[in-house]
Amino acid sequence: MRVFSVLVPVAFILAGCVQTLDRAHDAGEAEKASIAGYGEIRSYLDARLDEVPRNAVDWFPATKRDKIDGLMLSGGGAGGAFSVGVLAAWSAARTRPRFDVVTGVSTGALIAPFAFLGSAYDDTLVHLYTSGVAEDLVGSKRLGGLFGASLLKDDPLRRMIERYITPNVLQQVAAEHRKGRRLLILTTNLDTQRAVVWNMGVIANSGRPDALKLFQDILVASASIPGVYPAVMIKAASAGRSFEEMHSDGGSASQILTFPQVFLTGSARLASKRQSVNFYVIVNNALMPEFAATPDKTLSVIARAYTIFVKSQTQSALTALYNYSKLTGAHFHLASIDAQVPYSMSDPFNTNYMRTVYKLGYDEGAAGTVWKTSPLFR
């Protein structure tokens, strides 16, 4: 009791010393927010027509070729090694397109900048997803656990991103953006409950001194699993007032970054009728049902239900893109983990698992069996 009487005043004193973050006052202010000095660098997955960026030139691919190739990389944590295997096999076969648009969500967001820059970065991706360095991402637990900001600290994830997303990478992304290619990343704004699409090429090409940090922050946010890693605070402004927004895993809103709903529900084409369009979607998860006897325990049931939710959400997004492809004459290509590989939520970045799904992606890519033309799996 005596200890308690001493700790209570100390707790109040410490609470008084903590600086309260300035946040948006209401939905109206939050919806009108922008990132000062950058112009139209973001949109929304559920954007209304009046919210679509007015400067469409910076958002749509600008190519003089007779086709447009788009690559979409899904969430999936350690399953991102599957994408890396597919990309590596594609490079080895020398048939990998120079993608006009690359999008990424969560683990796909970490892969996307390197996939965007091309085969020269395959070795970097293979190292990140198969060498065992990813196991460091779960090595730093946060004091407070369930009652703190997150279960894990974001230090290892941030250090990894800062090590590999360098000023040179930023300059290369900017150069490709100027050529008409587009790199888009998805985060979830937890305050507004909206999926935010970030135009990373515009950020890289801005020339602003804080562009590298913003670029890195967006990648950290997109890959930060809610509750496991802390959300990322991004400075924004609305009507002359500055505040911070809370951004987290893009996969909370959608496992795949395709197009705003206003496009998917219409018949507007991504390109002119003279150009063919290819959509390549790599899903870093298994989409077919995977049998497992679920332990009758709280966390096990929650984890199992979450995996079902992810499958359902992904299949819905794929069906929408498939239907849009049929409507507009685009070609739909889908790759996903099609074998049941043992995986434990308690060991989320297990090196053996990552090497196994990497090999699966590489072998199927090399054999020419990795791509499906339909989202149906049964």
Short mmCIF file of C-alpha atoms in Angstrom, two decimals:
data_model
loop_
_atom_site.label_atom_id
_atom_site.label_comp_id
_atom_site.label_asym_id
_atom_site.label_seq_id
_atom_site.Cartn_x
_atom_site.Cartn_y
_atom_site.Cartn_z
CA MET A 1 0.00 0.00 0.00
CA ARG A 2 2.87 2.31 0.87
CA VAL A 3 4.52 1.67 -2.48
CA PHE A 4 1.23 2.45 -4.22
CA SER A 5 0.90 5.79 -2.38
CA VAL A 6 4.35 6.79 -3.60
CA LEU A 7 3.83 5.66 -7.20
CA VAL A 8 0.51 7.42 -7.76
CA PRO A 9 1.89 10.99 -7.35
CA VAL A 10 4.91 10.07 -9.47
CA ALA A 11 2.62 8.77 -12.20
CA PHE A 12 0.68 12.03 -12.24
CA ILE A 13 3.88 14.06 -12.36
CA LEU A 14 5.18 11.99 -15.29
CA ALA A 15 1.86 12.27 -17.05
CA GLY A 16 2.08 16.02 -16.76
CA CYS A 17 5.52 15.99 -18.34
CA VAL A 18 4.39 14.07 -21.42
CA GLN A 19 3.82 16.39 -24.37
CA THR A 20 0.36 15.97 -25.84
CA LEU A 21 0.44 15.64 -29.61
CA ASP A 22 -1.53 18.25 -31.54
CA ARG A 23 -4.09 16.32 -33.59
CA ALA A 24 -6.95 17.19 -35.94
CA HIS A 25 -9.92 18.69 -34.12
CA ASP A 26 -12.63 17.05 -36.20
CA ALA A 27 -13.35 15.10 -39.38
CA GLY A 28 -13.78 18.26 -41.46
CA GLU A 29 -10.30 19.50 -40.61
CA ALA A 30 -8.73 16.07 -41.07
CA GLU A 31 -10.33 15.49 -44.49
CA LYS A 32 -8.91 18.77 -45.85
CA ALA A 33 -5.40 18.16 -44.57
CA SER A 34 -2.36 18.16 -46.83
CA ILE A 35 1.39 17.86 -46.42
CA ALA A 36 2.78 21.39 -46.43
CA GLY A 37 5.04 22.22 -49.36
CA TYR A 38 4.37 19.09 -51.44
CA GLY A 39 1.24 19.72 -53.45
CA GLU A 40 -0.86 16.74 -54.53
CA ILE A 41 1.22 13.84 -53.26
CA ARG A 42 -1.67 11.71 -51.99
CA SER A 43 -5.17 10.56 -52.73
CA TYR A 44 -7.61 8.07 -51.23
CA LEU A 45 -8.61 4.55 -52.20
CA ASP A 46 -12.25 5.51 -51.61
CA ALA A 47 -11.82 8.92 -53.27
CA ARG A 48 -14.84 10.71 -54.63
CA LEU A 49 -14.52 12.32 -58.04
CA ASP A 50 -13.92 15.72 -56.42
CA GLU A 51 -11.04 14.21 -54.38
CA VAL A 52 -9.12 12.76 -57.32
CA PRO A 53 -5.89 14.75 -57.83
CA ARG A 54 -6.34 17.54 -60.35
CA ASN A 55 -2.79 17.10 -61.65
CA ALA A 56 -3.45 13.73 -63.29
CA VAL A 57 -0.20 13.97 -65.27
CA ASP A 58 1.78 13.07 -62.14
CA TRP A 59 -0.46 10.12 -61.32
CA PHE A 60 -1.11 8.28 -64.56
CA PRO A 61 1.77 6.57 -66.37
CA ALA A 62 3.14 8.53 -69.30
CA THR A 63 4.62 6.13 -71.83
CA LYS A 64 4.93 6.15 -75.59
CA ARG A 65 5.04 2.36 -75.71
CA ASP A 66 2.19 0.30 -77.11
CA LYS A 67 1.47 -1.23 -73.70
CA ILE A 68 1.33 -0.41 -70.00
CA ASP A 69 2.56 -2.90 -67.41
CA GLY A 70 1.45 -2.56 -63.79
CA LEU A 71 2.79 -4.52 -60.81
CA MET A 72 0.81 -4.75 -57.57
CA LEU A 73 2.47 -6.21 -54.46
CA SER A 74 0.25 -7.25 -51.57
CA GLY A 75 0.72 -7.40 -47.83
CA GLY A 76 1.68 -10.64 -46.11
CA GLY A 77 4.62 -10.06 -43.75
CA ALA A 78 7.23 -12.79 -44.18
CA GLY A 79 5.28 -13.99 -47.21
CA GLY A 80 6.87 -11.09 -49.08
CA ALA A 81 9.69 -13.54 -49.81
CA PHE A 82 7.31 -15.12 -52.34
CA SER A 83 7.24 -11.88 -54.36
CA VAL A 84 11.01 -11.68 -54.19
CA GLY A 85 11.28 -15.21 -55.60
CA VAL A 86 8.88 -14.44 -58.45
CA LEU A 87 10.75 -11.24 -59.33
CA ALA A 88 14.15 -12.96 -59.21
CA ALA A 89 13.00 -15.77 -61.53
CA TRP A 90 11.46 -13.21 -63.86
CA SER A 91 14.79 -11.36 -64.02
CA ALA A 92 16.71 -14.59 -64.64
CA ALA A 93 14.41 -15.41 -67.57
CA ARG A 94 14.99 -11.89 -68.96
CA THR A 95 11.27 -11.46 -69.55
CA ARG A 96 10.54 -9.11 -66.65
CA PRO A 97 8.79 -5.95 -67.82
CA ARG A 98 9.94 -2.44 -67.05
CA PHE A 99 6.82 -1.66 -65.04
CA ASP A 100 5.07 1.64 -65.72
CA VAL A 101 3.26 1.50 -62.38
CA VAL A 102 4.27 -0.30 -59.19
CA THR A 103 2.10 -0.32 -56.08
CA GLY A 104 2.80 -1.78 -52.65
CA VAL A 105 1.01 -2.47 -49.39
CA SER A 106 2.66 -3.44 -46.08
CA THR A 107 5.46 -5.92 -46.88
CA GLY A 108 4.72 -5.14 -50.53
CA ALA A 109 5.49 -1.49 -49.77
CA LEU A 110 8.99 -2.48 -48.64
CA ILE A 111 9.56 -4.42 -51.85
CA ALA A 112 7.95 -1.90 -54.20
CA PRO A 113 10.71 0.75 -54.48
CA PHE A 114 13.28 -1.91 -55.38
CA ALA A 115 10.93 -3.69 -57.80
CA PHE A 116 10.25 -0.28 -59.34
CA LEU A 117 13.95 0.38 -59.86
CA GLY A 118 14.45 -2.97 -61.55
CA SER A 119 16.44 -6.18 -61.52
CA ALA A 120 19.60 -4.47 -60.27
CA TYR A 121 18.05 -4.55 -56.79
CA ASP A 122 17.14 -8.25 -56.79
CA ASP A 123 20.16 -9.12 -54.65
CA THR A 124 19.10 -6.53 -52.06
CA LEU A 125 15.62 -8.03 -51.84
CA VAL A 126 16.92 -11.59 -51.66
CA HIS A 127 19.20 -10.55 -48.79
CA LEU A 128 16.40 -8.82 -46.88
CA TYR A 129 13.96 -11.72 -47.25
CA THR A 130 16.12 -14.84 -47.07
CA SER A 131 19.33 -14.10 -45.15
CA GLY A 132 17.74 -14.08 -41.70
CA VAL A 133 18.09 -10.33 -41.06
CA ALA A 134 14.28 -10.03 -40.92
CA GLU A 135 14.28 -11.95 -37.62
CA ASP A 136 15.73 -8.80 -36.02
CA LEU A 137 12.38 -7.09 -36.61
CA VAL A 138 10.87 -8.93 -33.65
CA GLY A 139 13.86 -8.71 -31.35
CA SER A 140 12.91 -5.49 -29.56
CA LYS A 141 9.90 -5.79 -27.26
CA ARG A 142 8.26 -2.68 -25.86
CA LEU A 143 7.86 -2.12 -22.12
CA GLY A 144 4.15 -2.13 -21.35
CA GLY A 145 3.11 -4.80 -23.86
CA LEU A 146 -0.63 -4.78 -24.42
CA PHE A 147 -1.02 -1.54 -22.46
CA GLY A 148 1.60 0.45 -24.36
CA ALA A 149 1.67 1.91 -27.86
CA SER A 150 2.57 -1.46 -29.39
CA LEU A 151 3.95 -4.90 -28.62
CA LEU A 152 7.23 -4.19 -30.43
CA LYS A 153 9.38 -1.13 -30.93
CA ASP A 154 9.73 0.15 -34.47
CA ASP A 155 13.48 0.80 -34.12
CA PRO A 156 14.63 -2.33 -36.05
CA LEU A 157 12.12 -1.75 -38.87
CA ARG A 158 13.00 1.93 -39.15
CA ARG A 159 16.74 1.22 -39.08
CA MET A 160 16.34 -1.33 -41.85
CA ILE A 161 14.37 1.08 -44.03
CA GLU A 162 16.79 3.95 -43.38
CA ARG A 163 19.73 1.71 -44.27
CA TYR A 164 18.36 0.64 -47.65
CA ILE A 165 16.20 3.61 -48.68
CA THR A 166 19.09 5.99 -49.21
CA PRO A 167 19.42 9.41 -50.88
CA ASN A 168 20.66 7.55 -53.98
CA VAL A 169 17.51 5.38 -54.07
CA LEU A 170 15.39 8.53 -53.68
CA GLN A 171 17.19 10.17 -56.62
CA GLN A 172 16.67 7.08 -58.79
CA VAL A 173 12.95 6.99 -57.99
CA ALA A 174 12.73 10.69 -58.87
CA ALA A 175 14.50 10.10 -62.18
CA GLU A 176 12.10 7.27 -63.12
CA HIS A 177 9.13 9.40 -62.13
CA ARG A 178 10.31 12.11 -64.53
CA LYS A 179 10.31 9.45 -67.26
CA GLY A 180 6.60 8.89 -66.65
CA ARG A 181 6.72 5.88 -64.37
CA ARG A 182 4.70 5.80 -61.12
CA LEU A 183 5.36 4.35 -57.64
CA LEU A 184 2.39 4.29 -55.24
CA ILE A 185 2.24 3.15 -51.61
CA LEU A 186 -0.78 2.62 -49.32
CA THR A 187 -1.11 3.56 -45.64
CA THR A 188 -4.16 3.72 -43.40
CA ASN A 189 -5.00 6.98 -41.65
CA LEU A 190 -6.34 5.67 -38.33
CA ASP A 191 -7.93 9.02 -37.46
CA THR A 192 -10.06 9.28 -40.59
CA GLN A 193 -10.39 5.53 -41.23
CA ARG A 194 -9.33 6.05 -44.84
CA ALA A 195 -6.76 4.33 -47.06
CA VAL A 196 -4.23 6.91 -48.24
CA VAL A 197 -2.45 6.48 -51.59
CA TRP A 198 0.95 8.19 -51.63
CA ASN A 199 2.65 9.21 -54.87
CA MET A 200 6.23 8.37 -53.94
CA GLY A 201 7.67 9.64 -57.21
CA VAL A 202 6.34 13.14 -56.63
CA ILE A 203 7.79 13.09 -53.11
CA ALA A 204 11.18 11.89 -54.39
CA ASN A 205 11.15 14.48 -57.19
CA SER A 206 10.16 17.38 -54.91
CA GLY A 207 13.72 18.39 -54.07
CA ARG A 208 12.65 19.16 -50.52
CA PRO A 209 15.19 18.56 -47.74
CA ASP A 210 12.71 16.45 -45.76
CA ALA A 211 11.64 14.31 -48.74
CA LEU A 212 13.79 11.33 -47.76
CA LYS A 213 12.38 11.23 -44.24
CA LEU A 214 8.79 11.49 -45.49
CA PHE A 215 9.47 8.72 -48.02
CA GLN A 216 10.90 6.52 -45.26
CA ASP A 217 8.08 7.38 -42.82
CA ILE A 218 5.46 6.28 -45.35
CA LEU A 219 7.18 2.92 -45.85
CA VAL A 220 7.48 2.40 -42.09
CA ALA A 221 3.81 3.27 -41.65
CA SER A 222 2.62 0.98 -44.46
CA ALA A 223 4.56 -1.95 -42.96
CA SER A 224 3.58 -1.29 -39.32
CA ILE A 225 1.11 -4.00 -38.31
CA PRO A 226 -1.43 -2.34 -35.98
CA GLY A 227 -0.69 -3.05 -32.33
CA VAL A 228 2.48 -4.96 -33.18
CA TYR A 229 4.42 -1.89 -34.34
CA PRO A 230 3.57 1.69 -33.32
CA ALA A 231 1.73 3.92 -35.76
CA VAL A 232 3.72 6.64 -37.50
CA MET A 233 2.91 10.28 -36.91
CA ILE A 234 3.03 12.38 -40.09
CA LYS A 235 2.85 16.17 -39.98
CA ALA A 236 0.00 17.73 -41.94
CA ALA A 237 -1.82 21.06 -42.10
CA SER A 238 -5.35 22.25 -42.72
CA ALA A 239 -6.54 25.87 -43.02
CA GLY A 240 -3.22 27.13 -41.74
CA ARG A 241 -3.15 24.91 -38.63
CA SER A 242 -0.50 22.20 -38.24
CA PHE A 243 -1.10 18.87 -36.54
CA GLU A 244 -0.10 15.22 -36.79
CA GLU A 245 -1.91 12.33 -38.43
CA MET A 246 -1.65 8.73 -37.26
CA HIS A 247 -0.77 6.32 -40.09
CA SER A 248 -0.45 2.56 -39.92
CA ASP A 249 -0.48 -0.64 -42.00
CA GLY A 250 -2.01 -0.14 -45.43
CA GLY A 251 -3.24 -3.73 -45.21
CA SER A 252 -5.82 -2.67 -42.62
CA ALA A 253 -7.74 -1.04 -45.46
CA SER A 254 -6.78 -3.19 -48.43
CA GLN A 255 -4.26 -5.97 -49.02
CA ILE A 256 -3.75 -4.75 -52.58
CA LEU A 257 -3.44 -1.22 -53.93
CA THR A 258 -5.36 -1.21 -57.20
CA PHE A 259 -7.40 1.86 -58.17
CA PRO A 260 -9.83 4.20 -56.41
CA GLN A 261 -13.30 2.75 -56.30
CA VAL A 262 -14.64 5.40 -58.69
CA PHE A 263 -12.44 3.86 -61.40
CA LEU A 264 -13.13 0.21 -60.60
CA THR A 265 -16.88 0.77 -60.75
CA GLY A 266 -16.67 2.59 -64.08
CA SER A 267 -15.37 1.86 -67.56
CA ALA A 268 -12.63 4.49 -67.80
CA ARG A 269 -9.49 2.99 -69.32
CA LEU A 270 -6.03 3.40 -67.84
CA ALA A 271 -4.56 3.87 -71.30
CA SER A 272 -5.57 4.79 -74.84
CA LYS A 273 -7.24 2.19 -77.03
CA ARG A 274 -3.97 1.82 -78.92
CA GLN A 275 -2.23 0.53 -75.78
CA SER A 276 -2.69 -2.87 -74.15
CA VAL A 277 -2.68 -3.03 -70.35
CA ASN A 278 -1.23 -5.83 -68.22
CA PHE A 279 -1.98 -6.11 -64.51
CA TYR A 280 0.44 -8.35 -62.61
CA VAL A 281 -0.68 -8.96 -59.01
CA ILE A 282 1.55 -10.86 -56.59
CA VAL A 283 -0.25 -11.90 -53.41
CA ASN A 284 2.12 -12.75 -50.56
CA ASN A 285 -0.41 -15.05 -48.95
CA ALA A 286 -2.22 -18.28 -49.70
CA LEU A 287 -5.71 -17.66 -51.06
CA MET A 288 -6.95 -21.25 -51.01
CA PRO A 289 -8.42 -22.65 -47.76
CA GLU A 290 -5.75 -24.01 -45.41
CA PHE A 291 -6.92 -26.60 -42.91
CA ALA A 292 -5.62 -26.40 -39.34
CA ALA A 293 -7.18 -27.52 -36.05
CA THR A 294 -7.49 -24.21 -34.19
CA PRO A 295 -6.73 -24.35 -30.44
CA ASP A 296 -9.66 -23.14 -28.33
CA LYS A 297 -7.69 -20.22 -26.92
CA THR A 298 -8.34 -16.49 -27.24
CA LEU A 299 -5.25 -15.47 -29.22
CA SER A 300 -5.40 -18.56 -31.44
CA VAL A 301 -9.03 -17.89 -32.35
CA ILE A 302 -8.32 -14.19 -33.03
CA ALA A 303 -5.30 -15.04 -35.20
CA ARG A 304 -7.24 -17.67 -37.15
CA ALA A 305 -10.18 -15.32 -37.72
CA TYR A 306 -7.77 -12.62 -38.89
CA THR A 307 -6.25 -14.90 -41.53
CA ILE A 308 -9.77 -15.65 -42.82
CA PHE A 309 -10.52 -11.93 -42.97
CA VAL A 310 -7.31 -11.27 -44.95
CA LYS A 311 -8.17 -13.98 -47.49
CA SER A 312 -11.69 -12.64 -47.94
CA GLN A 313 -10.55 -9.03 -48.23
CA THR A 314 -7.89 -9.98 -50.79
CA GLN A 315 -10.28 -12.06 -52.88
CA SER A 316 -12.77 -9.17 -52.96
CA ALA A 317 -10.10 -6.75 -54.20
CA LEU A 318 -8.92 -9.26 -56.81
CA THR A 319 -12.47 -9.84 -58.05
CA ALA A 320 -13.01 -6.09 -58.46
CA LEU A 321 -9.77 -5.73 -60.44
CA TYR A 322 -10.58 -8.82 -62.53
CA ASN A 323 -14.02 -7.45 -63.43
CA TYR A 324 -12.50 -4.06 -64.26
CA SER A 325 -9.96 -5.81 -66.50
CA LYS A 326 -12.72 -7.64 -68.34
CA LEU A 327 -14.68 -4.41 -68.76
CA THR A 328 -11.75 -2.40 -70.12
CA GLY A 329 -9.89 -5.09 -72.06
CA ALA A 330 -6.89 -5.24 -69.72
CA HIS A 331 -5.01 -8.51 -69.14
CA PHE A 332 -5.19 -9.90 -65.60
CA HIS A 333 -2.31 -11.97 -64.16
CA LEU A 334 -2.24 -13.29 -60.59
CA ALA A 335 0.42 -15.09 -58.58
CA SER A 336 -0.07 -16.28 -55.00
CA ILE A 337 1.28 -18.85 -52.56
CA ASP A 338 -0.49 -22.01 -53.70
CA ALA A 339 0.93 -24.52 -51.22
CA GLN A 340 0.26 -24.86 -47.49
CA VAL A 341 3.55 -23.90 -45.84
CA PRO A 342 3.73 -24.29 -42.03
CA TYR A 343 3.70 -20.86 -40.36
CA SER A 344 3.56 -19.70 -36.75
CA MET A 345 2.20 -16.32 -35.62
CA SER A 346 4.56 -16.53 -32.66
CA ASP A 347 7.55 -16.57 -35.03
CA PRO A 348 6.40 -14.16 -37.76
CA PHE A 349 9.73 -13.72 -39.58
CA ASN A 350 10.99 -17.27 -39.45
CA THR A 351 13.89 -17.62 -41.89
CA ASN A 352 13.01 -21.18 -42.93
CA TYR A 353 9.47 -20.12 -43.84
CA MET A 354 10.77 -17.15 -45.84
CA ARG A 355 13.28 -19.30 -47.72
CA THR A 356 10.59 -21.86 -48.48
CA VAL A 357 8.12 -19.39 -49.99
CA TYR A 358 10.96 -17.62 -51.81
CA LYS A 359 11.89 -20.93 -53.45
CA LEU A 360 8.23 -21.59 -54.24
CA GLY A 361 7.96 -18.25 -56.02
CA TYR A 362 11.25 -18.71 -57.84
CA ASP A 363 10.59 -22.29 -58.95
CA GLU A 364 7.07 -21.56 -60.21
CA GLY A 365 8.31 -18.39 -61.90
CA ALA A 366 11.13 -20.28 -63.60
CA ALA A 367 8.76 -23.06 -64.69
CA GLY A 368 6.25 -20.59 -66.11
CA THR A 369 3.43 -21.85 -63.88
CA VAL A 370 3.19 -18.97 -61.41
CA TRP A 371 0.61 -16.82 -63.23
CA LYS A 372 -3.16 -17.44 -63.17
CA THR A 373 -5.67 -15.52 -65.24
CA SER A 374 -8.56 -15.74 -62.80
CA PRO A 375 -9.05 -14.97 -59.09
CA LEU A 376 -11.04 -18.19 -58.59
CA PHE A 377 -9.35 -20.85 -56.47
CA ARG A 378 -11.85 -23.64 -55.99
#
